[in-house]
Tab-separated table of C-alpha atoms in Angstrom:
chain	number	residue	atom	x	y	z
A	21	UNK	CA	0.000	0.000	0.000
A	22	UNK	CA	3.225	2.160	0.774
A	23	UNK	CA	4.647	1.271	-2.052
A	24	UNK	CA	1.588	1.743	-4.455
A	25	UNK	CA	1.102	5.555	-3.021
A	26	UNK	CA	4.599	6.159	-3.117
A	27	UNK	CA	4.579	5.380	-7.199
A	28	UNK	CA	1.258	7.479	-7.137
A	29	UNK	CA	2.956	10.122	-5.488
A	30	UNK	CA	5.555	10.014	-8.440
A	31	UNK	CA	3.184	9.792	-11.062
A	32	UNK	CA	1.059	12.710	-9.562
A	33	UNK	CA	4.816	14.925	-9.301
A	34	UNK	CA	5.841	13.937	-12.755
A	35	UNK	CA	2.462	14.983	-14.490
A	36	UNK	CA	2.508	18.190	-12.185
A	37	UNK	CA	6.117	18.683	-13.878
A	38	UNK	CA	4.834	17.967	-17.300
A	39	UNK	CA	1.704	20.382	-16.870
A	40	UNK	CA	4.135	23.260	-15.425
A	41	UNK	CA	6.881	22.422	-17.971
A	42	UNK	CA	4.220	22.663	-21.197
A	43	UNK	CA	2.988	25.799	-19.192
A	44	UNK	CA	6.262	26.919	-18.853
A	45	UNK	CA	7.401	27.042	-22.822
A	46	UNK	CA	7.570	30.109	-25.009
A	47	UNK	CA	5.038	32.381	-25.377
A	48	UNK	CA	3.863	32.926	-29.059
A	49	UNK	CA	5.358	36.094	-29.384
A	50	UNK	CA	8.926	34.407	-27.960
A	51	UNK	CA	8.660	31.672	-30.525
A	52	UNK	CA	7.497	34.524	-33.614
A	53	UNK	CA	11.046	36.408	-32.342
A	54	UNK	CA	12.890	33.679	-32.127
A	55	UNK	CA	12.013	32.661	-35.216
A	56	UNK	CA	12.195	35.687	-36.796
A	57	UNK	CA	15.814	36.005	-35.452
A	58	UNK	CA	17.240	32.861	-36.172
A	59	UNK	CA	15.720	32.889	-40.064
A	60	UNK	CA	17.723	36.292	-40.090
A	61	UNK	CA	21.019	35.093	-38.567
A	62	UNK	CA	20.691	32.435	-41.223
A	63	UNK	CA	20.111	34.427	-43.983
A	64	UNK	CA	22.563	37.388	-43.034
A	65	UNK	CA	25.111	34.789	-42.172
A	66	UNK	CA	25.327	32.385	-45.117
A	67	UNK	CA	25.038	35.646	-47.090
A	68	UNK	CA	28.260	36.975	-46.008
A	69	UNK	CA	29.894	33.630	-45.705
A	70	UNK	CA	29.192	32.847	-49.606
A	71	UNK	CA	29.846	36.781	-50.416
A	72	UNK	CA	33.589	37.199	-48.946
A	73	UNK	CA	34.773	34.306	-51.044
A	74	UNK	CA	33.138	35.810	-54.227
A	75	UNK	CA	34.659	39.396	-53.571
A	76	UNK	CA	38.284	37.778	-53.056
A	77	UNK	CA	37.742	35.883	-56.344
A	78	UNK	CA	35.975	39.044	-58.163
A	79	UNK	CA	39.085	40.918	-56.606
A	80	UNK	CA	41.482	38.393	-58.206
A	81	UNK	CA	39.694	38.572	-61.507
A	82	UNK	CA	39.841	42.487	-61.615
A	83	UNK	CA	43.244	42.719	-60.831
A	84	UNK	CA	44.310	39.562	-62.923
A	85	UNK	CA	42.644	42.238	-66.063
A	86	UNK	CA	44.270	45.349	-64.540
A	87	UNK	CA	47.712	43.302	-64.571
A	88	UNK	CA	46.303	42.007	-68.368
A	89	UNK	CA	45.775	45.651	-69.823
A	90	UNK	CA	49.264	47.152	-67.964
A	91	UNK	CA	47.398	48.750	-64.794
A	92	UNK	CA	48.994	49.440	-61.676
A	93	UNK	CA	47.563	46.122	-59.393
A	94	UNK	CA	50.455	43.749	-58.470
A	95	UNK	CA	51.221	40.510	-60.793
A	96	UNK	CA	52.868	39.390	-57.378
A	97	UNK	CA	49.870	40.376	-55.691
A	98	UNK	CA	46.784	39.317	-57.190
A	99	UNK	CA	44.396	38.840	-54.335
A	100	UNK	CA	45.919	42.177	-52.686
A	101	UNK	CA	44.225	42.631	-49.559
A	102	UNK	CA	42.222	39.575	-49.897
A	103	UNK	CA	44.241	37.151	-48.678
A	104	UNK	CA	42.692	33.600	-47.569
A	105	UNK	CA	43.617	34.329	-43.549
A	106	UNK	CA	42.073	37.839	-43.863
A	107	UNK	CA	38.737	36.108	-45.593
A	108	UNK	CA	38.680	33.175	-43.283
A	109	UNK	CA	38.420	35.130	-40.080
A	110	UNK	CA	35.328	36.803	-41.684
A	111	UNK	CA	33.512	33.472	-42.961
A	112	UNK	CA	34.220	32.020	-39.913
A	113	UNK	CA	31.897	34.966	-37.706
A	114	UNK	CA	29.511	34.710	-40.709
A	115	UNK	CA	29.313	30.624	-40.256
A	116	UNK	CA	28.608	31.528	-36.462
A	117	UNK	CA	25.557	33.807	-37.035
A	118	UNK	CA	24.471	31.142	-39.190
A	119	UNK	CA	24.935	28.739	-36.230
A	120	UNK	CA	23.657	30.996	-34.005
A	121	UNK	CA	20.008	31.419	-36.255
A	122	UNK	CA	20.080	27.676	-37.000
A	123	UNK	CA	20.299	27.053	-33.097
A	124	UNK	CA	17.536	29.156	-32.397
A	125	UNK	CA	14.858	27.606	-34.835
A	126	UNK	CA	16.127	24.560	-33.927
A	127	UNK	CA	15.486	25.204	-30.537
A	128	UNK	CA	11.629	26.605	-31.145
A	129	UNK	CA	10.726	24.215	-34.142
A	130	UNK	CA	12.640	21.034	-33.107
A	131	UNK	CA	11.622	18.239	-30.441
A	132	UNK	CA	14.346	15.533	-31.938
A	133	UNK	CA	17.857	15.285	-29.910
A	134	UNK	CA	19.485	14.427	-32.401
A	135	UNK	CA	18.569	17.429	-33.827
A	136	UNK	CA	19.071	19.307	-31.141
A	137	UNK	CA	22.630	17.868	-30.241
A	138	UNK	CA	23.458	18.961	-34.015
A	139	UNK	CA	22.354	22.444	-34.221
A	140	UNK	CA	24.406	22.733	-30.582
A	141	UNK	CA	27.467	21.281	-31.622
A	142	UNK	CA	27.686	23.587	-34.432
A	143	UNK	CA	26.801	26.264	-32.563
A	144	UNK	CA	29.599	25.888	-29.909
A	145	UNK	CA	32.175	24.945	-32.452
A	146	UNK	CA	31.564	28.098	-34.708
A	147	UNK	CA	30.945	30.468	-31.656
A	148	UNK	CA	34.422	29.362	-30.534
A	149	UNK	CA	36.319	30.370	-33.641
A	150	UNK	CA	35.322	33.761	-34.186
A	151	UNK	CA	38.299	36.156	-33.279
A	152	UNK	CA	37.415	38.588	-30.494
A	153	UNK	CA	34.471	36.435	-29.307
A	154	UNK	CA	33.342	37.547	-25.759
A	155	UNK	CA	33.343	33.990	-23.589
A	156	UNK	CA	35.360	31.671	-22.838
A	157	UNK	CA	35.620	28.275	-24.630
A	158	UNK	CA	33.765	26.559	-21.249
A	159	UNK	CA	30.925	29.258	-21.325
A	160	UNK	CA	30.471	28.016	-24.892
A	161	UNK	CA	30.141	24.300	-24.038
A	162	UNK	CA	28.194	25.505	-20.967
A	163	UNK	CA	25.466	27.014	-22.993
A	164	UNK	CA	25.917	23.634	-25.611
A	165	UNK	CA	25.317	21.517	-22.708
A	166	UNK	CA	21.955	23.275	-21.890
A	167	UNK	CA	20.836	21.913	-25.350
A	168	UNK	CA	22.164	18.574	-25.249
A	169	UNK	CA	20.230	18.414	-21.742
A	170	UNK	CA	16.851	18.653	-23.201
A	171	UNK	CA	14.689	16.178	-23.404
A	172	UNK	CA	12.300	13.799	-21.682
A	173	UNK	CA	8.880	15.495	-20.776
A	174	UNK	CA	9.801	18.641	-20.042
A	175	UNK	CA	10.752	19.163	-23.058
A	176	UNK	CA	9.499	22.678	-24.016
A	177	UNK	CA	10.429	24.104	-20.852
A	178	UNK	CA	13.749	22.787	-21.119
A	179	UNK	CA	14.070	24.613	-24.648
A	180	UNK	CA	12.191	27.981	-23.158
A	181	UNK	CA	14.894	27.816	-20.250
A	182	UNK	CA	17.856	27.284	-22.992
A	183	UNK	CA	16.442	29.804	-25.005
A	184	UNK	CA	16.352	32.119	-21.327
A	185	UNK	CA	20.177	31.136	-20.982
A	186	UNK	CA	21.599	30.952	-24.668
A	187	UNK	CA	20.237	34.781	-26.164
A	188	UNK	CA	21.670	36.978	-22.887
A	189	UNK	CA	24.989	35.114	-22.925
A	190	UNK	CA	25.437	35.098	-26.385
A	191	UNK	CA	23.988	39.056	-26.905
A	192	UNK	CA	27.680	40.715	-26.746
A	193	UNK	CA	29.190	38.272	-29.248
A	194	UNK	CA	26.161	39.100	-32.010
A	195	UNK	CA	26.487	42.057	-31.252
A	196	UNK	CA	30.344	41.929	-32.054
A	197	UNK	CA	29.426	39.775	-35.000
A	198	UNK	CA	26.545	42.605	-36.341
A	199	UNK	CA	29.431	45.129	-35.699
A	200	UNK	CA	32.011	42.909	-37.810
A	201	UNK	CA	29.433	42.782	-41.031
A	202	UNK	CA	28.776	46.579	-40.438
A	203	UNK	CA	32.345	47.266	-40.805
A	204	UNK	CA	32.883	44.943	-43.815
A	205	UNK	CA	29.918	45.938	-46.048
A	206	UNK	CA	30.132	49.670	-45.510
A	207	UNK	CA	32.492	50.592	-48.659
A	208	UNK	CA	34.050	53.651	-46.293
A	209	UNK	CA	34.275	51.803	-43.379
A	210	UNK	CA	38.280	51.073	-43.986
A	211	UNK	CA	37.506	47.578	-43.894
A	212	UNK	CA	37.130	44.848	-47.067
A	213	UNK	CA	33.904	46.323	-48.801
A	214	UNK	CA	36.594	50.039	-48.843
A	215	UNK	CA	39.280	47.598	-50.299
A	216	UNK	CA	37.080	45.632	-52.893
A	217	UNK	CA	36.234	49.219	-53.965
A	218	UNK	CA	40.050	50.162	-54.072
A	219	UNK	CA	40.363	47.387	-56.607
A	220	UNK	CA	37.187	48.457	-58.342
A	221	UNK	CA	38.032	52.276	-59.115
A	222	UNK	CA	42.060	51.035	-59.733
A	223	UNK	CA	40.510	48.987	-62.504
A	224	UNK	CA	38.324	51.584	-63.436
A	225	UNK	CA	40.606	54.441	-63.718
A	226	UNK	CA	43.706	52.031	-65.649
A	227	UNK	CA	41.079	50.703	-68.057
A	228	UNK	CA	39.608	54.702	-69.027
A	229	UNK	CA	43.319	55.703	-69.737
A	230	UNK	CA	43.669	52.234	-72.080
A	231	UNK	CA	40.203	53.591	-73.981
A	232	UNK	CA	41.206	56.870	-73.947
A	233	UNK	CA	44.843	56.389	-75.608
A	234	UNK	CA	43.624	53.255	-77.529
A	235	UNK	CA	46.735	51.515	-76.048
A	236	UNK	CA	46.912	47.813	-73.870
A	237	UNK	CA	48.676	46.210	-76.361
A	238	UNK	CA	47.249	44.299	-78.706
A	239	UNK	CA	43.347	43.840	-78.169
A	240	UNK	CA	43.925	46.278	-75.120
A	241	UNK	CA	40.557	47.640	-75.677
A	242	UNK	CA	38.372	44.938	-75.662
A	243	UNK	CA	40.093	43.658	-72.545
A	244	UNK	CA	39.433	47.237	-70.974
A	245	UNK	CA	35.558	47.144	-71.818
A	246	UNK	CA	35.980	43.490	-70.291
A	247	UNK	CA	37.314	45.015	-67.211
A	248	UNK	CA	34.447	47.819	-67.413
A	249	UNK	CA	32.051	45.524	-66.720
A	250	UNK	CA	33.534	43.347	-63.859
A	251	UNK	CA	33.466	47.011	-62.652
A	252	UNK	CA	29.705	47.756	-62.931
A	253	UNK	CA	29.122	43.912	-62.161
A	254	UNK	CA	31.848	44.950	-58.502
A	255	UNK	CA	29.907	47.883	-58.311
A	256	UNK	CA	26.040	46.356	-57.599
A	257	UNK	CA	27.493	44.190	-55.087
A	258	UNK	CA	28.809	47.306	-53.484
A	259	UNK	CA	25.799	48.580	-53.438
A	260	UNK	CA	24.183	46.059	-52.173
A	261	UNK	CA	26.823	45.754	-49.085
A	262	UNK	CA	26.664	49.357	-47.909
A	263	UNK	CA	22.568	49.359	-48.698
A	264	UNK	CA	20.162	46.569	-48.231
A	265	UNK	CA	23.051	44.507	-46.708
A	266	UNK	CA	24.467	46.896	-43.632
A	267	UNK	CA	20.230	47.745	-43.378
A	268	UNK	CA	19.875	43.890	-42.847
A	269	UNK	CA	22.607	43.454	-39.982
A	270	UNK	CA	21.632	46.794	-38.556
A	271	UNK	CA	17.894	45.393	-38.151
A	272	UNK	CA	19.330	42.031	-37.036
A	273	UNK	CA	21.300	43.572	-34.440
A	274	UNK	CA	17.511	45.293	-33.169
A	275	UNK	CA	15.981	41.825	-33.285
A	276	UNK	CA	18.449	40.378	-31.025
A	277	UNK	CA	17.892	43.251	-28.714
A	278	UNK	CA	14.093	42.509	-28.778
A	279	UNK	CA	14.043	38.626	-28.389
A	280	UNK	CA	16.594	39.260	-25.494
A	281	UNK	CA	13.998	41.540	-23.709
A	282	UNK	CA	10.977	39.469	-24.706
A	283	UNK	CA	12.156	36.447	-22.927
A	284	UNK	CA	13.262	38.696	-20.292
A	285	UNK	CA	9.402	39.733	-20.370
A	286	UNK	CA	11.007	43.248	-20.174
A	287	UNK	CA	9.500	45.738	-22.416
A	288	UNK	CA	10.248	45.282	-26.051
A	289	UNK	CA	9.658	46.620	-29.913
A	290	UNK	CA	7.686	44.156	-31.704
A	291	UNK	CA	8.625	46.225	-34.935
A	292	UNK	CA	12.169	45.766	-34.646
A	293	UNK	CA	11.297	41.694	-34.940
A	294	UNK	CA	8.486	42.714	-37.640
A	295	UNK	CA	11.028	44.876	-39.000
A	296	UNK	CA	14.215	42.034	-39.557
A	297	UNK	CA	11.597	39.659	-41.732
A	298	UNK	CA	11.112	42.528	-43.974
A	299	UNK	CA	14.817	43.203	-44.168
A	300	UNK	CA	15.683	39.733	-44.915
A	301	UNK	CA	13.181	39.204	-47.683
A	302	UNK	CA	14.663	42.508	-49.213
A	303	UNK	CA	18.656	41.455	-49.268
A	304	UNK	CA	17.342	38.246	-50.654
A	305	UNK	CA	15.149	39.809	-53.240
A	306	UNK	CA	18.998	41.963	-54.034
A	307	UNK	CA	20.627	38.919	-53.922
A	308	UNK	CA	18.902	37.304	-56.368
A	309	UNK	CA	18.862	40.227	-58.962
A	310	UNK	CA	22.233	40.337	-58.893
A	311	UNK	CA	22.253	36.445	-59.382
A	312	UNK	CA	20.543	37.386	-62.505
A	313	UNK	CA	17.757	34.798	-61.352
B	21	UNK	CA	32.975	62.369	-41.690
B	22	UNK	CA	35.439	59.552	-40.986
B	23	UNK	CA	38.605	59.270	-42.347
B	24	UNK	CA	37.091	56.057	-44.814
B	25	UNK	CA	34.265	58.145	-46.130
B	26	UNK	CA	36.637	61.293	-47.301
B	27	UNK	CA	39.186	58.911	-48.302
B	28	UNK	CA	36.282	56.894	-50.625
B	29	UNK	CA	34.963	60.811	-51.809
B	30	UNK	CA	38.463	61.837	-52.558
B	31	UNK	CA	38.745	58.711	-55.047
B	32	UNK	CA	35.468	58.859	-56.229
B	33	UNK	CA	36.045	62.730	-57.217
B	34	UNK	CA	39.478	61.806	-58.649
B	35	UNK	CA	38.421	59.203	-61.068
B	36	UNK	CA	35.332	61.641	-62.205
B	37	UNK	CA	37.746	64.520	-62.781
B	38	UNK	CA	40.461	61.964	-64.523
B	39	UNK	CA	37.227	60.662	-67.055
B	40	UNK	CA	36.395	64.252	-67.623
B	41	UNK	CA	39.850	65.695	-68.104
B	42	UNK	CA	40.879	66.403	-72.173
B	43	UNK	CA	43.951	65.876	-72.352
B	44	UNK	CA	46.130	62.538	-72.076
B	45	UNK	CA	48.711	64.115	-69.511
B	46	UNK	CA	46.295	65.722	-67.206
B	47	UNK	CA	44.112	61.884	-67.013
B	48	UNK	CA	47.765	60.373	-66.502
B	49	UNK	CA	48.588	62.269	-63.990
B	50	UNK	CA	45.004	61.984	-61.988
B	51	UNK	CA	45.366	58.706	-62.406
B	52	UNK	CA	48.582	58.259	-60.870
B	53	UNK	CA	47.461	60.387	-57.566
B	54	UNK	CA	44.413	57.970	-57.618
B	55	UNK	CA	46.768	54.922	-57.716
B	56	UNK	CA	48.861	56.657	-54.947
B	57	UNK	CA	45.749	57.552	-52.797
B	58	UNK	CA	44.458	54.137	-53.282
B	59	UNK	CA	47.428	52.459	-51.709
B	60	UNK	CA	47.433	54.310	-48.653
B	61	UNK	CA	44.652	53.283	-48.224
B	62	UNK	CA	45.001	49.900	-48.737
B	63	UNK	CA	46.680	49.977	-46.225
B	64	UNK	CA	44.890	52.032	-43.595
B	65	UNK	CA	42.395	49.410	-43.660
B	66	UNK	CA	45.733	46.845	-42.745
B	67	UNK	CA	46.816	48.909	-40.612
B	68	UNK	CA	45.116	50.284	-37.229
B	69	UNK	CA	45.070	53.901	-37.232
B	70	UNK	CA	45.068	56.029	-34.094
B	71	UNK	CA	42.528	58.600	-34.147
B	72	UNK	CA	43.730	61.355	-31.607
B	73	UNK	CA	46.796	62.172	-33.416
B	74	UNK	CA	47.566	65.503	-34.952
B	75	UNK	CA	49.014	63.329	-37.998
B	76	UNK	CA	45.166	62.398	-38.457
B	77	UNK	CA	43.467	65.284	-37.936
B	78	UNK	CA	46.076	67.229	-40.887
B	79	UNK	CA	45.369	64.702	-43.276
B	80	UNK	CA	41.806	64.766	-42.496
B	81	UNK	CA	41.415	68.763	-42.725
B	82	UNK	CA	44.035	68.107	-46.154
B	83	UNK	CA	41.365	65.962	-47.721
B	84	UNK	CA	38.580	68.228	-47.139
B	85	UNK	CA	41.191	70.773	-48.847
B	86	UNK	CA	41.299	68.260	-51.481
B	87	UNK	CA	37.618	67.575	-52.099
B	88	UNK	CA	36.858	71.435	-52.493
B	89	UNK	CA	39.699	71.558	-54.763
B	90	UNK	CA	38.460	68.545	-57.215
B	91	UNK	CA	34.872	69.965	-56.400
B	92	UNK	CA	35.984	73.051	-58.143
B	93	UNK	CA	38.242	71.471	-60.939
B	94	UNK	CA	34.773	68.876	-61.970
B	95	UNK	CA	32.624	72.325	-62.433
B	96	UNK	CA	35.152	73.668	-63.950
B	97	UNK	CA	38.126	71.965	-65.376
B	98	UNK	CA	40.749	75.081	-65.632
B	99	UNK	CA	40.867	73.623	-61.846
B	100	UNK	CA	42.424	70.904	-62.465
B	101	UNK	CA	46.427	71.903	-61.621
B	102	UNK	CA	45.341	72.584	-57.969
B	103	UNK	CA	43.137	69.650	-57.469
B	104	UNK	CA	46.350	68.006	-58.269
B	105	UNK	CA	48.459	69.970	-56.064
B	106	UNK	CA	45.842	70.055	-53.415
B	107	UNK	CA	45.613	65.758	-53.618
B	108	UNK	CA	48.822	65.349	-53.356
B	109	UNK	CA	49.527	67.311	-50.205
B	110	UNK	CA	46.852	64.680	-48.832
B	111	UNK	CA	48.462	62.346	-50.460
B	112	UNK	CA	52.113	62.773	-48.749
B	113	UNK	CA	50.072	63.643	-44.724
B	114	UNK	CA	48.359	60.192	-45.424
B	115	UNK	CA	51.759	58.457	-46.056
B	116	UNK	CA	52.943	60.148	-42.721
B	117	UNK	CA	49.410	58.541	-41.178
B	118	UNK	CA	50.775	55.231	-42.503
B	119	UNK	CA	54.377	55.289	-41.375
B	120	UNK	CA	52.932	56.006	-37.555
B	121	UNK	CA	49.969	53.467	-37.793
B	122	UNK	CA	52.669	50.743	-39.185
């Protein structure tokens, strides 16, 4: 008889625990911002993760022309201030936004572990190899860990609480990576977007003064119109950077803000999380024009 | 204005004015401060520059010189001789920038 009310008294605790953990999950605003968030961190991250690459191999291909019509770039130097450590660093913070916005609709939309213990993993690893990130390696795996511990019935509490946990701790370092991208797209911000341009208007200005003096060598001209249009073609990316992109991060930045307060319940601007969807569907709508697709 | 967006004004003005010039001298030699101007700042974005320094404010108040000066020499191209000489005063206080940022 003990025994029977002692495994009654268990039963009655764990569906008390289930009822207050279900109880206990996001709210639907909490999941529509951190959904919001993470689709943006996704989108804003693989974004600059596939766009470095292309700017160091558009930057090789201008210069490689320059070089071709007897510009000024560097034949010893083609990827001048592009150079795979420089772009690495930079595709490595945009892989951890990505990891970062893959976490969190993992973490809302998910119920799988394995899933879960995926979406963590990455997240840790990537959030570990940005330069100048703000924890330390164990605060990482710490906030990992809180992911890899969900499960069993409480399932959506569990992922509320990680979601409680994971956004404050990991604020400063999207906010570090938000203020990386803003420096990097802004083509006067001294950083790589100021340097693509550098190679853009060196181009630019070598390839006028082959038109102008019909010189180059032979079939110098053509090559210079060439080189005229990897400028134009350099040129919409640019503005795409310093516009819809550094608008994007800017608005992601907000979001982050917002989904931090919301599961705070502190006081927060549902337009800046309205506002990031609307951002993201216009880089992606820029994105594709310049795809041609 | 930071020191990126005059430096990115001061090109953009200096290619304009080396497309509109006439004559195959005066382009040659725009271009040429554009190439120099360009590689300074190549390496200003390498390099991390200390902001409270007089070396940055006089090349900062030397490009605004500069921009008035290619300003001028776009509207009206009789300018262009002290856009040149104007560039590449900012031209040489940027180097100096460089040296002390190195």
């Amino acid at each position: 008889m003990q025994r029977l009310a002692s495994m009654l008294g268990r039963l009655s605790l764990a569906t008390l625990m289930s009822a207050v953990g279900l109880a206990c999950g996001l709210t639907t605003v909490q999941r529509q911002a951190a959904l919001s968030l993470g689709q943006a961190a996704v989108t804003v991250g693989s974004f600059a993760a596939t766009t470095f690459p292309e700017m160091r191999q558009t930057a090789i291909e201008m210069n490689t022309t320059d070089v071709t019509i007897g510009g000024h770039a560097s034949r010893a130097d083609l990827d001048e201030g592009f150079h795979v450590e420089h772009i690495a660093s930079r595709v490595a913070a945009a892989h951890a936004l990505e990891a970062y916005g893959e976490l969190l609709r993992t973490l809302v939309e998910e119920t799988q572990k394995d899933e879960l213990r995926k979406a963590s993993s990455r997240f840790v690893a990537s959030a570990r190899s940005v330069p100048g990130r703000r924890l330390a390696d164990a605060q990482y795996e710490a906030l990992g860990a809180l992911v890899e511990g969900i499960g069993g019935m409480v399932v959506e509490a569990r992922k509320a609480r990680a979601l409680e946990r994971i956004v404050p701790a990991y604020k400063a370092d999207v906010d570090h990576l938000c203020a990386l991208l803003l420096e990097d797209f802004d083509p006067r911000g001294l950083h790589l977007a100021q340097r693509f341009e550098g190679a853009l208007q060196r181009l630019d200005s070598d390839a006028e003064l082959v038109l102008a003096a019909r010189g180059g060598g032979p079939g110098g001209p053509a090559l210079a119109v060439g080189g005229m249009r990897q400028v134009t073609d350099g040129r919409a990316l640019l503005e795409v950077l310093g516009g819809r992109g550094r608008e994007t991060v800017r608005a992601l930045g907000k979001a982050n803000t917002a989904l931090d307060a919301a599961l705070r319940d502190e006081t927060f601007s549902l337009d800046d999380v309205r506002a990031v969807a609307t951002r993201v569907e216009s880089l992606a709508a820029a994105v594709r024009a310049l795809a041609g697709s | 204005m930071t020191l990126g967006q005059r430096l990115g004004r001061t090109a953009s003005e200096l290619l304009a004015l080396q497309k509109a010039a006439r004559s195959r001298p005066q382009k040659q030699v725009l271009a040429a401060q554009l190439q120099r101007l360009l590689e300074v700042t190549g390496t200003l974005v390498d390099a991390n520059v200390e902001r409270a320094t007089p070396e940055y404010d006089a090349a900062s108040r030397e490009l605004e010189h500069a921009h008035h000066a290619l300003e001028a020499a776009l509207d009206d191209l009789a300018e262009v001789a002290e856009a040149i000489e104007r560039t590449a005063k900012a031209v040489d206080l940027l180097a100096k920038l460089v040296v002390l940022a190195a």
